[in-house]
XYZ file of N, CA and C in Angstrom:
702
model
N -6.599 2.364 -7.908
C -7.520 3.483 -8.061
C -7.935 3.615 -9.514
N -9.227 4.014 -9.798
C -9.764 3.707 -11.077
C -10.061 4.957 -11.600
N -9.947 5.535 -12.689
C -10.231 7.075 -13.359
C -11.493 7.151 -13.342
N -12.590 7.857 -12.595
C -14.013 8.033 -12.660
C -15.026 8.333 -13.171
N -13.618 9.403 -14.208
C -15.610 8.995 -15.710
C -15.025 8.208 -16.185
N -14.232 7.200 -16.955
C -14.226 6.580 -17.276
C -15.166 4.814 -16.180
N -15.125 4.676 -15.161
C -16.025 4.133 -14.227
C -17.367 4.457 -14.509
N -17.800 5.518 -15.262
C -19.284 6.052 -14.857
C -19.865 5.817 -16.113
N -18.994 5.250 -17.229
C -19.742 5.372 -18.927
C -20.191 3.715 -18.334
N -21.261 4.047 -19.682
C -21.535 2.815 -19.883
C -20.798 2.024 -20.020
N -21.017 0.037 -19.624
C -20.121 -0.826 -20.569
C -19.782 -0.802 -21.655
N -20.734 -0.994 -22.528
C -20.655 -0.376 -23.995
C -19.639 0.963 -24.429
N -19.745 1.884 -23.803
C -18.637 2.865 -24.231
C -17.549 2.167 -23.872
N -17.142 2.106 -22.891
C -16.298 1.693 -22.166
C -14.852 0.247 -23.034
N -16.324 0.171 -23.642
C -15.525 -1.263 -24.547
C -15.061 -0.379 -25.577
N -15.793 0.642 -26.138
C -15.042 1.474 -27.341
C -14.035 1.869 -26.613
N -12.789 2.217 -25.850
C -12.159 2.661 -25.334
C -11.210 1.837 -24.712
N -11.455 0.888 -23.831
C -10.303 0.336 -23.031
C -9.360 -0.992 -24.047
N -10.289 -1.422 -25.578
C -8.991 -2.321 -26.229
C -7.432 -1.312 -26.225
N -7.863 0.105 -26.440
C -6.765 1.242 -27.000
C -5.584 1.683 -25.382
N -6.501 1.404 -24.087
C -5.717 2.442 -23.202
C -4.608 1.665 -23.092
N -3.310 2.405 -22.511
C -2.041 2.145 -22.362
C -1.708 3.079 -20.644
N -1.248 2.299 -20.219
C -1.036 2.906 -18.304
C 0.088 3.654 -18.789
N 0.510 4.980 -18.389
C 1.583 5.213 -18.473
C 2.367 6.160 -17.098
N 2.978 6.036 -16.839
C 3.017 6.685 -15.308
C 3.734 8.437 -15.599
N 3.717 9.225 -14.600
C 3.934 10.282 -14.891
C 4.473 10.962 -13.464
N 5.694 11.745 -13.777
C 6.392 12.738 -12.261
C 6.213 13.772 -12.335
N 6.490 13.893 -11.037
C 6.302 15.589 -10.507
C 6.930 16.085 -11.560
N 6.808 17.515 -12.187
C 6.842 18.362 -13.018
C 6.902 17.848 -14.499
N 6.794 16.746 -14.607
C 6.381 16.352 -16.326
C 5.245 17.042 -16.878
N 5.818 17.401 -18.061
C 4.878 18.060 -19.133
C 4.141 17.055 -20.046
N 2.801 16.856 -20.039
C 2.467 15.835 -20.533
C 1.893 16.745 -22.046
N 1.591 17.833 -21.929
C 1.547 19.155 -23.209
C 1.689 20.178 -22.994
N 2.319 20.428 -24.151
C 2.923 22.272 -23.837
C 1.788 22.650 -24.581
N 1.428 24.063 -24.247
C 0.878 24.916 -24.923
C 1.499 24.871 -26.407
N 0.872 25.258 -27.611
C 0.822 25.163 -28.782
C 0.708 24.204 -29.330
N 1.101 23.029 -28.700
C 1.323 21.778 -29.273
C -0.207 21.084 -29.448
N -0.269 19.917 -30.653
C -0.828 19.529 -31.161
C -1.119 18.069 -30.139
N -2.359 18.607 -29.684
C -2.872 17.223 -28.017
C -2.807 15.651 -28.773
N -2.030 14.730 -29.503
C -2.508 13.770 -29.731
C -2.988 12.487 -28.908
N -2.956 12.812 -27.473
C -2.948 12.070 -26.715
C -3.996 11.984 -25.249
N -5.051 11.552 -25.070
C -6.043 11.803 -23.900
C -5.553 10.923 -22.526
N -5.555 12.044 -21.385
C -5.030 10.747 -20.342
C -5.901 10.964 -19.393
N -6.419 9.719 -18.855
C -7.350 9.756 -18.225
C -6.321 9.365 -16.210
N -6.543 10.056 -15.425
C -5.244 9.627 -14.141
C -6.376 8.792 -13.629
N -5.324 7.763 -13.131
C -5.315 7.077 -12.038
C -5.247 7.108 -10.965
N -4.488 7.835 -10.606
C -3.820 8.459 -9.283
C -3.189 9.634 -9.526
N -2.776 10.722 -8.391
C -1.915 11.917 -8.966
C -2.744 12.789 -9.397
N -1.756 14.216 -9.418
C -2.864 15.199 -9.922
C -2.163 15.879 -10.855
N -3.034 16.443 -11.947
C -2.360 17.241 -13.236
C -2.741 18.899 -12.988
N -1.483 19.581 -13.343
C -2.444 21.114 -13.772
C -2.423 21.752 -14.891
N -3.781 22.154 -14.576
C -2.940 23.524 -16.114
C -2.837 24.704 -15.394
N -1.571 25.102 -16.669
C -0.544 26.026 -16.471
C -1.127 27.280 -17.605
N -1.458 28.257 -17.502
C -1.659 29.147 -18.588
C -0.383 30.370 -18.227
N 0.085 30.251 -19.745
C 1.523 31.116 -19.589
C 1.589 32.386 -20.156
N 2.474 33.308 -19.281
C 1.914 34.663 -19.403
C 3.277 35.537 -20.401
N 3.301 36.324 -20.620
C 4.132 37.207 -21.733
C 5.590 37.149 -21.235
N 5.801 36.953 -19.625
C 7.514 37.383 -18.865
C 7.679 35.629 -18.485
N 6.995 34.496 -19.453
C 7.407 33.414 -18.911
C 6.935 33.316 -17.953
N 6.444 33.429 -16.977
C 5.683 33.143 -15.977
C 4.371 31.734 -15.633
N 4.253 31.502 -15.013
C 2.682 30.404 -15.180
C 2.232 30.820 -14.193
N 0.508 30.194 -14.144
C -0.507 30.710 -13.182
C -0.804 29.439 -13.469
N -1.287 28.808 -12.230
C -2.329 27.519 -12.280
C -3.639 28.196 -12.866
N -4.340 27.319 -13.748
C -6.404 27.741 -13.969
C -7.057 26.367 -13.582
N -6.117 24.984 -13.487
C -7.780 24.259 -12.612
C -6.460 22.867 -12.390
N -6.756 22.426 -11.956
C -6.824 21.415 -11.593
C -7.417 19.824 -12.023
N -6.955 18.384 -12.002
C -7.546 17.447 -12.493
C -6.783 16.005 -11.811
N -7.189 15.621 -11.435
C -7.208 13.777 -10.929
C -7.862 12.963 -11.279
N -8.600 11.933 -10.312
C -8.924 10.352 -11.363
C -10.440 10.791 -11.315
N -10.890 12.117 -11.043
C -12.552 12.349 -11.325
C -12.613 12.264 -13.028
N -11.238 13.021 -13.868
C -11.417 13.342 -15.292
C -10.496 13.303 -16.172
N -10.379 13.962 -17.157
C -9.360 13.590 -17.928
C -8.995 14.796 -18.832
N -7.588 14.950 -19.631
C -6.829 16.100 -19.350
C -6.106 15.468 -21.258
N -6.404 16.599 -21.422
C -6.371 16.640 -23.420
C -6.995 16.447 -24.088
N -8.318 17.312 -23.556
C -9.329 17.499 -24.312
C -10.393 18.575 -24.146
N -9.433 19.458 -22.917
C -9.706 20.179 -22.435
C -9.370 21.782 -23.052
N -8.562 21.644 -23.827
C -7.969 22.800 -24.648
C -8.730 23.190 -26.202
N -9.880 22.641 -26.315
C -10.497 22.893 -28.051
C -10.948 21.929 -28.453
N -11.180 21.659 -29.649
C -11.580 20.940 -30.666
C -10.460 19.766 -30.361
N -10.761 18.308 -30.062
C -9.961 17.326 -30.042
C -8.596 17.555 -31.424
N -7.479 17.352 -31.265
C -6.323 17.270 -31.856
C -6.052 18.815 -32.307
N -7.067 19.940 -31.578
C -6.553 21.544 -31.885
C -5.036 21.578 -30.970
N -4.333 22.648 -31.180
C -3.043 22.634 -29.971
C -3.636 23.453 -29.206
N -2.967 23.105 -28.050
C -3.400 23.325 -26.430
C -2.938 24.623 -26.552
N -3.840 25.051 -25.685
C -3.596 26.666 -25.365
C -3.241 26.661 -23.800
N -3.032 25.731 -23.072
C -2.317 25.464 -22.276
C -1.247 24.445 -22.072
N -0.691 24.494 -20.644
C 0.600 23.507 -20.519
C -0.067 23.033 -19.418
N 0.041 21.189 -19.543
C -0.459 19.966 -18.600
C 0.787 19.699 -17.703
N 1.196 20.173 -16.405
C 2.178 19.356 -15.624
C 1.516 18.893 -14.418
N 2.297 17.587 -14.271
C 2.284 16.009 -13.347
C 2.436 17.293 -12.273
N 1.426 17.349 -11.068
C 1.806 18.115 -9.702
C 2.524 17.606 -8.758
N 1.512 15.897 -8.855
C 1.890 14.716 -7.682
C 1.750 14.059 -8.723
N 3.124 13.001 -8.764
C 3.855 11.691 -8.747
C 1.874 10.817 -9.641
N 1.888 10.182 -10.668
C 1.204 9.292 -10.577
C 0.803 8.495 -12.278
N -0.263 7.662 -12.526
C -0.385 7.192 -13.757
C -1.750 7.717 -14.555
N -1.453 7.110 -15.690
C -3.179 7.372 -15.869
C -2.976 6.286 -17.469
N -4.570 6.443 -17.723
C -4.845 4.810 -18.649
C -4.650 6.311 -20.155
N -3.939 5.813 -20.734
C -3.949 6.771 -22.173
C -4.276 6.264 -23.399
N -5.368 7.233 -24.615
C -5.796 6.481 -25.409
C -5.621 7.489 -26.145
N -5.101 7.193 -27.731
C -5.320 8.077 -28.625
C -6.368 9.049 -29.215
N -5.849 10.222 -29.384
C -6.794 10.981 -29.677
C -7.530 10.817 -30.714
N -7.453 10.196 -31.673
C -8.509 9.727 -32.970
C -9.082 8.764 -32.504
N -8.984 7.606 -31.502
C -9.693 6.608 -30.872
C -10.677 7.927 -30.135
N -10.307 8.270 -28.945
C -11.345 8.903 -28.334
C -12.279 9.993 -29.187
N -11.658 10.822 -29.993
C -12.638 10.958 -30.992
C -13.776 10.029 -32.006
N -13.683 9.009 -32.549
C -14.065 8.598 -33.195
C -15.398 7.603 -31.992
N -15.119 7.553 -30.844
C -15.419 7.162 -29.701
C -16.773 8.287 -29.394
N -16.690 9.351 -29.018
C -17.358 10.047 -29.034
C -18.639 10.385 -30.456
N -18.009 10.368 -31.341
C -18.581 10.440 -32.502
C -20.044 9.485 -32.532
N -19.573 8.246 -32.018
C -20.692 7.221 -32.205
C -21.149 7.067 -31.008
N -21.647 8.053 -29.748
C -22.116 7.665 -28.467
C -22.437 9.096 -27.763
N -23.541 9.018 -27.551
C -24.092 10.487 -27.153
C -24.121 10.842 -25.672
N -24.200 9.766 -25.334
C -23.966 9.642 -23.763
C -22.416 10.033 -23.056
N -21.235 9.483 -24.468
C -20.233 9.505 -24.107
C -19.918 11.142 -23.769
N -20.556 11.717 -25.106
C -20.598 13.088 -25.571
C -20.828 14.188 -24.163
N -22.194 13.567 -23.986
C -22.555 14.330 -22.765
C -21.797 14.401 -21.489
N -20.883 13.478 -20.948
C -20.063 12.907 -19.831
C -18.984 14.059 -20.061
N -18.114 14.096 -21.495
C -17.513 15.162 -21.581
C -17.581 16.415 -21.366
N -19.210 16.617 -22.461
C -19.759 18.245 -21.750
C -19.858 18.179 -20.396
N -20.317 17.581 -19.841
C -20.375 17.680 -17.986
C -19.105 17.986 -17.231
N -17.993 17.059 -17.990
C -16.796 17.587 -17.246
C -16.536 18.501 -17.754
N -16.287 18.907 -18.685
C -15.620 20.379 -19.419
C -16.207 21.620 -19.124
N -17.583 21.450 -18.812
C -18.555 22.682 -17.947
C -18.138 22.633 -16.191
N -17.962 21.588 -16.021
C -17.225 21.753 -14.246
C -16.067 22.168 -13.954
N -15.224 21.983 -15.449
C -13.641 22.395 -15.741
C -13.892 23.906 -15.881
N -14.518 24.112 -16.323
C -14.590 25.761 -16.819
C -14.753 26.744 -15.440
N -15.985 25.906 -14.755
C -16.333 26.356 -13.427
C -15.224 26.732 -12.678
N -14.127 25.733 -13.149
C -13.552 25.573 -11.907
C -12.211 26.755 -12.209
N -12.213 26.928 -13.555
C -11.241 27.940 -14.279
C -11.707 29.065 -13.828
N -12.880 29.905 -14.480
C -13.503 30.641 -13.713
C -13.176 31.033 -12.232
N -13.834 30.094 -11.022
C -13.810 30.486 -10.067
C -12.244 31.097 -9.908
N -11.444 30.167 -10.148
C -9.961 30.239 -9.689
C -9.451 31.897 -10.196
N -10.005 32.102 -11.226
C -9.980 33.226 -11.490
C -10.396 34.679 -10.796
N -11.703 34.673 -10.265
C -11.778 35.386 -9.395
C -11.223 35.456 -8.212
N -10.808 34.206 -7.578
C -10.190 33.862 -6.242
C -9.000 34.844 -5.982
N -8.218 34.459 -7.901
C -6.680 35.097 -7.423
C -6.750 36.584 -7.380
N -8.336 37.157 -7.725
C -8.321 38.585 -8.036
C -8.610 39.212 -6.539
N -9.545 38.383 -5.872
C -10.027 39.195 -4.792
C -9.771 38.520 -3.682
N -9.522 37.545 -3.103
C -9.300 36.677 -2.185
C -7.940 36.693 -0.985
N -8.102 36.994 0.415
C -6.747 36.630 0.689
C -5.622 35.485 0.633
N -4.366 35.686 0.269
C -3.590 34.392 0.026
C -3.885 33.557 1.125
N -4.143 33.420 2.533
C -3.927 32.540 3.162
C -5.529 31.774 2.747
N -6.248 32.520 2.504
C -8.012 31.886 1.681
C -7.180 31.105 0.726
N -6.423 31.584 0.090
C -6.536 30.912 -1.395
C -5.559 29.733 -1.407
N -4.613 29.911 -0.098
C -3.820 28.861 -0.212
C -4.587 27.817 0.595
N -5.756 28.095 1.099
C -6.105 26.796 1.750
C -7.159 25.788 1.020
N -7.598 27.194 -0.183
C -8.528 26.347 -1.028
C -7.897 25.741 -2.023
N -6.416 25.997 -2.686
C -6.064 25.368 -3.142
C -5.448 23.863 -2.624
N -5.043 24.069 -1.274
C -4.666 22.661 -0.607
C -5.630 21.713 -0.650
N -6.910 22.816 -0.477
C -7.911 21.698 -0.425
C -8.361 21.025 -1.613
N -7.939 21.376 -2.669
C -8.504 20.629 -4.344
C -7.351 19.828 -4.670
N -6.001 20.267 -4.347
C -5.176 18.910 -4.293
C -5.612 17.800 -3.299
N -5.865 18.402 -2.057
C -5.875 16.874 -0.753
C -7.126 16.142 -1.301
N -8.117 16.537 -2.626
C -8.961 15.682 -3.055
C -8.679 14.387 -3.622
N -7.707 15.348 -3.904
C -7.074 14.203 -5.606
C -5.322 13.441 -5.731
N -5.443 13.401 -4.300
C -3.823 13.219 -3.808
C -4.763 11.695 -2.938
N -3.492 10.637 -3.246
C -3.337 9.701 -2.540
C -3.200 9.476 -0.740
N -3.879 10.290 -0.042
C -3.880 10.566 1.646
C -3.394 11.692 2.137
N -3.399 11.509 3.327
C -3.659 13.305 3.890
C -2.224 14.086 3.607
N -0.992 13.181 3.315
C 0.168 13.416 2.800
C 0.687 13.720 1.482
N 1.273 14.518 1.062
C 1.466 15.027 -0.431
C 2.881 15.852 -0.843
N 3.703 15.045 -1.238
C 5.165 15.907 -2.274
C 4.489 17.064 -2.826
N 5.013 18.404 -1.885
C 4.879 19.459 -2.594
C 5.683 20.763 -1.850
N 7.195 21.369 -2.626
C 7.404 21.842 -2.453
C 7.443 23.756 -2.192
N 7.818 24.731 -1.357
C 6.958 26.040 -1.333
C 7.395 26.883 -2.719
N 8.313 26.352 -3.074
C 8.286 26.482 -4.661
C 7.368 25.981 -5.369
N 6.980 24.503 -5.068
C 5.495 23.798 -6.142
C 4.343 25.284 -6.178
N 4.404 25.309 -4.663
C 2.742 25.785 -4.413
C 3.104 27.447 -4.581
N 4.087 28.029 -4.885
C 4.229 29.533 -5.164
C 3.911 29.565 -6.385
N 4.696 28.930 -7.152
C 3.888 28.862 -8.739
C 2.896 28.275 -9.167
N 2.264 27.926 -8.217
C 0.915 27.663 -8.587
C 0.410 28.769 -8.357
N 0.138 29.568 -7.176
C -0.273 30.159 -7.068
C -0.286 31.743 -7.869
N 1.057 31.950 -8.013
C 1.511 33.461 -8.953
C 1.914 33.807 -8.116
N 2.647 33.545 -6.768
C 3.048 34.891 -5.649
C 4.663 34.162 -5.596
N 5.059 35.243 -4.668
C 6.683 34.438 -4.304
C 6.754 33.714 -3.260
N 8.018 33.163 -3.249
C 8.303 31.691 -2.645
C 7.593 32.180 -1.123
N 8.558 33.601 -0.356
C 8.482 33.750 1.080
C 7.086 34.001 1.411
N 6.460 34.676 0.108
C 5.165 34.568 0.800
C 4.401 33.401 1.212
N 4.898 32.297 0.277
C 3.841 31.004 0.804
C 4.497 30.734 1.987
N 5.709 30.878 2.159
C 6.188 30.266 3.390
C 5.705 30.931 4.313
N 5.196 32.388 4.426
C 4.868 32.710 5.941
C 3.284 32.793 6.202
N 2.719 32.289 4.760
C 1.439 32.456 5.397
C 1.464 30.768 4.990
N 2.132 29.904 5.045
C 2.005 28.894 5.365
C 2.425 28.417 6.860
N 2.956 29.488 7.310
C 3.846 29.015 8.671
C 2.129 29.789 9.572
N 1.067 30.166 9.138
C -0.303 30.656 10.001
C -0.950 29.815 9.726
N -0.883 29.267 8.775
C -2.077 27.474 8.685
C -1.372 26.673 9.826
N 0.342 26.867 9.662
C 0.544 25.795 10.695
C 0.410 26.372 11.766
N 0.709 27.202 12.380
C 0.043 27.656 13.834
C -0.961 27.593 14.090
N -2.222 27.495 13.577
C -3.463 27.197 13.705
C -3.383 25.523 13.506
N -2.778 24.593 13.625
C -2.413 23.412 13.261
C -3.575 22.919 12.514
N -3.639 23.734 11.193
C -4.426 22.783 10.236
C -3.522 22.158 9.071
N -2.195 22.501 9.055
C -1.350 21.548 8.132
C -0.183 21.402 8.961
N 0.588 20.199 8.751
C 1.955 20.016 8.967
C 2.942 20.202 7.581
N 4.067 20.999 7.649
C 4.687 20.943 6.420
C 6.511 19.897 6.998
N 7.382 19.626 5.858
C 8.319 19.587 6.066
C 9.058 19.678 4.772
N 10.516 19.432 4.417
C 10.889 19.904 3.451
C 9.983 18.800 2.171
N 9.437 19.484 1.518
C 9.405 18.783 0.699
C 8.211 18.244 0.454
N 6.997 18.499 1.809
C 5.967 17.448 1.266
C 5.203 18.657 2.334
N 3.831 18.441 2.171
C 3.183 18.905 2.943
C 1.803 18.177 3.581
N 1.305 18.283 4.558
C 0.397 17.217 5.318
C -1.356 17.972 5.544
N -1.899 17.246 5.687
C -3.551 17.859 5.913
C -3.487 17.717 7.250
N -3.569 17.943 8.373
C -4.178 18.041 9.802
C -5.310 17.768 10.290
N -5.672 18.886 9.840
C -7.282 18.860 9.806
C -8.108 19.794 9.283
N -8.647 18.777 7.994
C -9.511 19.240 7.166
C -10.880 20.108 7.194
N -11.815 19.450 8.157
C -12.952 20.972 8.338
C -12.237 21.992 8.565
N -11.434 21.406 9.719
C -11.148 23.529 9.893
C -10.334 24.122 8.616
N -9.684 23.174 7.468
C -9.046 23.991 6.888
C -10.215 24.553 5.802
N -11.262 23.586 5.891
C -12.213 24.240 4.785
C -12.779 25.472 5.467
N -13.018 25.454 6.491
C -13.635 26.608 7.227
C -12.590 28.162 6.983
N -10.977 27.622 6.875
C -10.144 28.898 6.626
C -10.314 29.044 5.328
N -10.686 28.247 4.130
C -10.828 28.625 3.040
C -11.945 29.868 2.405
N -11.879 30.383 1.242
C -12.974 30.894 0.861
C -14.039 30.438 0.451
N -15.201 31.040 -0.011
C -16.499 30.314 -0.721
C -15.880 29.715 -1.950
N -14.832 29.847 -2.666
C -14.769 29.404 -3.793
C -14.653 27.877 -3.960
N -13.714 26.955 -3.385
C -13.862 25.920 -2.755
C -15.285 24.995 -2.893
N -15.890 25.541 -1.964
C -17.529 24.729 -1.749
C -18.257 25.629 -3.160
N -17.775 26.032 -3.321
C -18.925 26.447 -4.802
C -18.338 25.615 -6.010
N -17.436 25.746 -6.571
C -16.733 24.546 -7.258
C -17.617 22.604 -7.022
N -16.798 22.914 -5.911
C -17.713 20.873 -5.855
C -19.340 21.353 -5.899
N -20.132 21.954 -5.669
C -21.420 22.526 -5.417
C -21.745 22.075 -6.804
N -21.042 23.054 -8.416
C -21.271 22.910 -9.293
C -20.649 21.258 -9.643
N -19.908 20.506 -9.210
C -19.831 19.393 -9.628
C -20.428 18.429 -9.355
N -20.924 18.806 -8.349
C -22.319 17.669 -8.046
C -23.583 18.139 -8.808
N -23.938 19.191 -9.072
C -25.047 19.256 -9.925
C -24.765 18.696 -11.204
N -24.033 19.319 -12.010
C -23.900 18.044 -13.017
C -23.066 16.869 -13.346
N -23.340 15.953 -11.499
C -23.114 14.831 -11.987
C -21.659 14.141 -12.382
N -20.965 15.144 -11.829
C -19.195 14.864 -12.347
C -18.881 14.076 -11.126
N -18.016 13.004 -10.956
C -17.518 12.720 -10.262
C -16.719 13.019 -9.111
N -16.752 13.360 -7.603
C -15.621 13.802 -7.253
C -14.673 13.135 -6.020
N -13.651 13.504 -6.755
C -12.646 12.040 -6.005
C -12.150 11.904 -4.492
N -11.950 11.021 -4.170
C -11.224 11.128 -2.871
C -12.097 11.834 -1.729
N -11.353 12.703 -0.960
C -10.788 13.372 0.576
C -12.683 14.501 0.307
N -12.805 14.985 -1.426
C -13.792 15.750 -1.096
C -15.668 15.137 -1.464
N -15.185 13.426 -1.556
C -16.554 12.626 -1.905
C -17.747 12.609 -1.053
């Protein structure tokens, strides 16, 4: 599986960039940056999905977006080599091609096209921060847990996915029992199968249909400008 803006630059960019990448693989709950820290490092996935984590005053985290092999993740927090104002953790198991952050800067610097590919993702990233934002304000959990299943089952390797009701409670901000019982009404409606440890897609229209608008408005804005989008939602 191939990282997709990186697929979508020109050859020419492309050559500024791939003498430097290095594969490096990455697990469930690895921190690939903490908040404060100084990003020296851009990873573009291969496979697998990353989140950010924005962390709240009692220690706590809230997911704000999401990322797989459509984009790439440390460069998303500021000014290339500013420290992250968020925390990057591995959701699902996977790799990605990594290139230094003064390479990909200096990369950008001399390529306007490259430039623009970034603004495109970082404006679909925002979108997607945004929406998520309103979702968790007004939305019911069983809406929100299905739209979030549905932006992982994009960017997850098949309709199957390692994710425990602990993964998906802190993603979400709620507690454990709640995902479990309004996960136990997706499965009665058999649009997911769960078991310990991993959870399954069933069937996908209908789960988009239990989801909210936020979901289809997200990819909506990523197809207008042109961002790539991976997998299950292409």
């Amino acid at each position: 599986m191939e990282n997709l803006w990186l697929a979508a630059l020109d050859p020419a960019d492309r050559d500024r960039l791939e003498p430097h990448l290095e594969e490096r693989p990455f697990a469930q709950g690895q921190t690939l940056y903490d908040a404060g820290e100084a990003v020296d490092v851009v990873w573009f996935p291969l496979n697998g999905v990353v989140s950010l984590m924005t962390l709240l005053a009692d220690d706590r985290m809230v997911e704000t977006a999401v990322i797989g092999r459509e984009g790439l993740v440390g460069v998303t927090c500021g000014p290339l080599n500013a420290r992250a104002s968020s925390r990057a953790i591995a959701q699902i198991d996977g790799s990605a091609a990594c290139c230094p952050a003064d390479v990909f800067s200096a990369a950008l610097a001399e390529s306007e096209e490259m430039r623009g590919a970034l603004s495109r993702f970082t404006e679909s990233l925002l979108a997607q921060v945004q929406q998520n934002a309103a979702c968790n304000a007004q939305h019911r959990l069983d809406e929100r847990l299905a739209r979030w299943l549905l932006t992982v089952h994009d960017r997850a390797d098949g309709d199957r996915f390692a994710l425990t009701q602990a993964d998906i409670a802190g993603m979400l901000g709620v507690r454990r029992a709640t995902v479990s019982e309004v996960g136990s009404e997706l499965e009665d409606r058999n649009l997911i199968r769960r078991g310990r440890g991993w959870v399954q897609v069933l069937d996908r229209p209908a789960l988009e249909r239990a989801s909210c608008g936020c979901y289809a408005m997200v990819r909506s804005v990523m197809q207008d400008l042109g961002v790539p989008r991976p997998n299950c939602g292409s």
